[in-house]
Short mmCIF file of C-alpha atoms in Angstrom, two decimals:
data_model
loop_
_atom_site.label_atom_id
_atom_site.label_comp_id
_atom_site.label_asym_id
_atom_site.label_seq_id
_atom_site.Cartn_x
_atom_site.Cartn_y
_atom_site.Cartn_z
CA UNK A 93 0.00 0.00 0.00
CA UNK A 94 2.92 2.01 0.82
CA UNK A 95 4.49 1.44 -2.56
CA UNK A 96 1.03 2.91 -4.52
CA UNK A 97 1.15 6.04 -2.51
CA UNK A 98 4.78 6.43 -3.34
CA UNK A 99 3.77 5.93 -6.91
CA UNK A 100 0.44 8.03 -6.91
CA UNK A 101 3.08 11.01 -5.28
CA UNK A 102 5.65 10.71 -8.31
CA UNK A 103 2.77 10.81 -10.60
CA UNK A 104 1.33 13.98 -9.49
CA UNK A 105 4.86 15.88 -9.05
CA UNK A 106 5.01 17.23 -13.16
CA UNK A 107 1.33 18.10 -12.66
CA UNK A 108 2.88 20.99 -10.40
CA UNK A 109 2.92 24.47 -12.04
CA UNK A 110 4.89 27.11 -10.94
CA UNK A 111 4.56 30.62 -12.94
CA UNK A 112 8.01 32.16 -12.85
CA UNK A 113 7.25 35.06 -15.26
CA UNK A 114 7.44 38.43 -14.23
CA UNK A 115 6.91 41.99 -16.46
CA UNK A 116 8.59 45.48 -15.23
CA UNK A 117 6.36 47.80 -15.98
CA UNK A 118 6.86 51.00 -18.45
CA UNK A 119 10.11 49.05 -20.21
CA UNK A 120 9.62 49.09 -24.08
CA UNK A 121 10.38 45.87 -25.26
CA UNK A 122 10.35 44.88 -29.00
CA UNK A 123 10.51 40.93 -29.94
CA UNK A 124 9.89 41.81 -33.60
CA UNK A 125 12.41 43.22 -35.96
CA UNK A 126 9.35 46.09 -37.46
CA UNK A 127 7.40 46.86 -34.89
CA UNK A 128 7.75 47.80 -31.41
CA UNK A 129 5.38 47.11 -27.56
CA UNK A 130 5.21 49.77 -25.33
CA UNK A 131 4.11 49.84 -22.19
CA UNK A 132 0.88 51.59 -21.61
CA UNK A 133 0.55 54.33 -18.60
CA UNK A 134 -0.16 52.81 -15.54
CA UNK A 135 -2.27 55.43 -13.78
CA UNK A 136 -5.88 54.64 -13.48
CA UNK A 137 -6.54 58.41 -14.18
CA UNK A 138 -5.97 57.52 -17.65
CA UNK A 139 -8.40 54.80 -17.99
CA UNK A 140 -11.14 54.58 -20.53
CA UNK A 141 -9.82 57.43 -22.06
CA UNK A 142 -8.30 58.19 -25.61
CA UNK A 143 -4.97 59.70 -26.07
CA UNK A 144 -2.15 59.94 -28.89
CA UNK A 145 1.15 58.09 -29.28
CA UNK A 146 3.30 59.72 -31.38
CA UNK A 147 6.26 57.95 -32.61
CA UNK A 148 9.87 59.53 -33.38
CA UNK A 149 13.09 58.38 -35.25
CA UNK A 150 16.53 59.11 -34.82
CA UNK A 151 16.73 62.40 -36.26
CA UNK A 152 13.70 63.77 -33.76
CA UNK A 153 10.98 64.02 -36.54
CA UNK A 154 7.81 62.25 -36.00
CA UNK A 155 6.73 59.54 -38.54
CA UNK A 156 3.84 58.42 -36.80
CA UNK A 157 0.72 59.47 -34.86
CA UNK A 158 -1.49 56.59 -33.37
CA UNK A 159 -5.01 56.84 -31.69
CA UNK A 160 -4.99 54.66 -28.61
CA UNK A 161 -8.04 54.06 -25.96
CA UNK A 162 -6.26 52.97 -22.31
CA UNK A 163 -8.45 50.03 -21.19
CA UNK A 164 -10.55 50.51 -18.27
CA UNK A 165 -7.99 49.44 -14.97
CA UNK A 166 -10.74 46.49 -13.82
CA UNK A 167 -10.95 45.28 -17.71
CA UNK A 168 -7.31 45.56 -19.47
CA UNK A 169 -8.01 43.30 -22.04
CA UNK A 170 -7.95 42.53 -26.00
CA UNK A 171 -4.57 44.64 -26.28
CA UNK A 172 -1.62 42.09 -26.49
CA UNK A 173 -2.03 39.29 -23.97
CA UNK A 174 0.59 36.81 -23.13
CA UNK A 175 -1.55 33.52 -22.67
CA UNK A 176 0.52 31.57 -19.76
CA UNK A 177 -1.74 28.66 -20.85
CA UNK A 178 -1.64 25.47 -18.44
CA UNK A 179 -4.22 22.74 -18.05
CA UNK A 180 -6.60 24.21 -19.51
CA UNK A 181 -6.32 27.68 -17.24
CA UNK A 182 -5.68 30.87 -18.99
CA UNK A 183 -4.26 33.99 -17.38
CA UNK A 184 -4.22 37.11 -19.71
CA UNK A 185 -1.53 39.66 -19.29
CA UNK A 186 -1.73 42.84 -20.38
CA UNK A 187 1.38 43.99 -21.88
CA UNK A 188 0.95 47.02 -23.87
CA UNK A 189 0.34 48.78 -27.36
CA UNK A 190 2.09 47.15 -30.48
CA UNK A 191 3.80 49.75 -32.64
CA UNK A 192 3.68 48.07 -36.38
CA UNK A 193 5.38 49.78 -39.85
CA UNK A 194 9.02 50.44 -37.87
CA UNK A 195 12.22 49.85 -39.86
CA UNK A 196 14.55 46.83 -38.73
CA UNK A 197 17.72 47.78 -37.09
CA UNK A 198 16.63 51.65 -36.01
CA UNK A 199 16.53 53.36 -33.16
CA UNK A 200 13.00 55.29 -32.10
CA UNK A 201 11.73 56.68 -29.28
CA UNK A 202 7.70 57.13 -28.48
CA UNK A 203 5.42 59.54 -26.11
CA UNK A 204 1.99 59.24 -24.95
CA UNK A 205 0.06 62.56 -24.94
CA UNK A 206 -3.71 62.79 -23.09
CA UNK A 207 -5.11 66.19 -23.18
CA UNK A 208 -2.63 68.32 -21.46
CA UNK A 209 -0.36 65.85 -19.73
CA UNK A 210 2.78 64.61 -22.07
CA UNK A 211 4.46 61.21 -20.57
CA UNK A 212 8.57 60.94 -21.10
CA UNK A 213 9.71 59.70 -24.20
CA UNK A 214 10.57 55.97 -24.28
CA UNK A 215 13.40 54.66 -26.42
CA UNK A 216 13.82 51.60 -28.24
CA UNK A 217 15.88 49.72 -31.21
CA UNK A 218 13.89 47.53 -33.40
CA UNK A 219 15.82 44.01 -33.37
CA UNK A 220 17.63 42.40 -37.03
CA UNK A 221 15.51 39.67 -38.43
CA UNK A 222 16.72 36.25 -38.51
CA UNK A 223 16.58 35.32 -42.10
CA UNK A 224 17.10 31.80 -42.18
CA UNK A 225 18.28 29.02 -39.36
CA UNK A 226 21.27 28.01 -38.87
CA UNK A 227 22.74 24.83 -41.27
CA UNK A 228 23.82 22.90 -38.25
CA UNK A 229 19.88 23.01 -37.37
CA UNK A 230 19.67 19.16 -36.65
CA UNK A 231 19.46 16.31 -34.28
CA UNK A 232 22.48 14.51 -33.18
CA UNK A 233 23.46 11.04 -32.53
CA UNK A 234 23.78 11.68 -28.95
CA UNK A 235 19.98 13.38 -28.49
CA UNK A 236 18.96 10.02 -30.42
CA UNK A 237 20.61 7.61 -27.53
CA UNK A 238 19.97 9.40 -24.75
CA UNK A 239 15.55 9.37 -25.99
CA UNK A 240 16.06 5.42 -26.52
CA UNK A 241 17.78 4.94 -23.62
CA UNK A 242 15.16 6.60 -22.06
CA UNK A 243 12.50 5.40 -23.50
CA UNK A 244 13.76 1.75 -22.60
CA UNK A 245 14.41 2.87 -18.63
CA UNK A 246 10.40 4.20 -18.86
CA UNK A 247 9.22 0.76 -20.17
CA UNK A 248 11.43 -1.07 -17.66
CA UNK A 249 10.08 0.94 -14.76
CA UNK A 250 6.38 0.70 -16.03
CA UNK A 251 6.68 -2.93 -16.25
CA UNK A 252 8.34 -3.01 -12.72
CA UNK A 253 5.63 -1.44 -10.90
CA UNK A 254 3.27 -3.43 -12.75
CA UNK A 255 5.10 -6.80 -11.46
CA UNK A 256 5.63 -5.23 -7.56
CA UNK A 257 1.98 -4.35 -7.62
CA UNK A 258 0.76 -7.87 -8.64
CA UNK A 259 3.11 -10.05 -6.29
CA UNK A 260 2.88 -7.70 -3.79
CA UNK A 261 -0.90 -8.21 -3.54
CA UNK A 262 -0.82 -11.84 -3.58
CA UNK A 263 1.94 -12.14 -1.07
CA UNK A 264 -0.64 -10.03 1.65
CA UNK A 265 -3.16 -12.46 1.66
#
């Protein structure tokens, strides 16, 4: 009986979820090589209402002006959401306003403007794109005997606990 716990335990330890993720707040951060996140204002003061982003290049001149509506503080939503998406459980992040038709490798800067308050510029580098994956881009012999080896150990261990669990029952009688 001892031996099932044991077993039931192990099974339930890579059910555990931890959620190690963590998001500082007004840092521009740009995973695309054309377009850009930023942050939005973090003030509920701001909320529900509709303000300008205006965009700058290097040189200081502005290339783009951009409606934006801050979501209400109780419903930030349908912006872009990181989905940390775990047995079946989905916790939406907001993470900020996406910043599209930016030039790869350049450096920009944004503002947020709502009525008469004007937030610091923020200033970011678009990344390079990766154009194609590197030629070594394969498995190797060693990743292939280490999974069979593996695989054989799991089979062995399956068939194990199957054997412990039937003697051991007819050995209690």
């Amino acid at each position: 009986m001892e031996l099932l716990r044991l077993s039931a335990l192990l099974l339930f330890i890579p059910t555990a979820y931890g959620d190690v993720t963590s998001l500082a707040n007004n840092l521009p951060i740009n995973p695309f090589a054309n377009s850009a996140i930023i942050a939005l204002p973090d003030s509920c003061a701001f909320s529900g209402k509709t303000g300008r982003l205006y965009v700058f290049d290097s040189s200081n001149t502005r290339i783009q002006d951009l409606p934006i509506n801050v979501p209400q503080c109780r419903l930030k939503r349908n912006l872009i959401v990181v989905d940390n998406a775990q047995n079946g459980n989905m916790d939406t992040v907001n993470v900020g306003y996406q910043i599209t038709g930016l030039n790869a490798s350049s450096a920009y800067s944004a503002q947020y403007v709502f009525d008469t308050t004007t937030f610091d510029r923020a200033n970011f580098t678009t990344q390079n794109p990766i154009k194609t994956l590197p030629a070594t881009f394969a498995r190797s012999g060693g990743m292939v005997v280490i999974t069979v080896l593996l695989s054989i150990a799991m089979f062995l261990l399956v068939v194990g606990l199957i054997v412990v669990l039937v003697l051991g029952g007819k050995g209690a009688k």
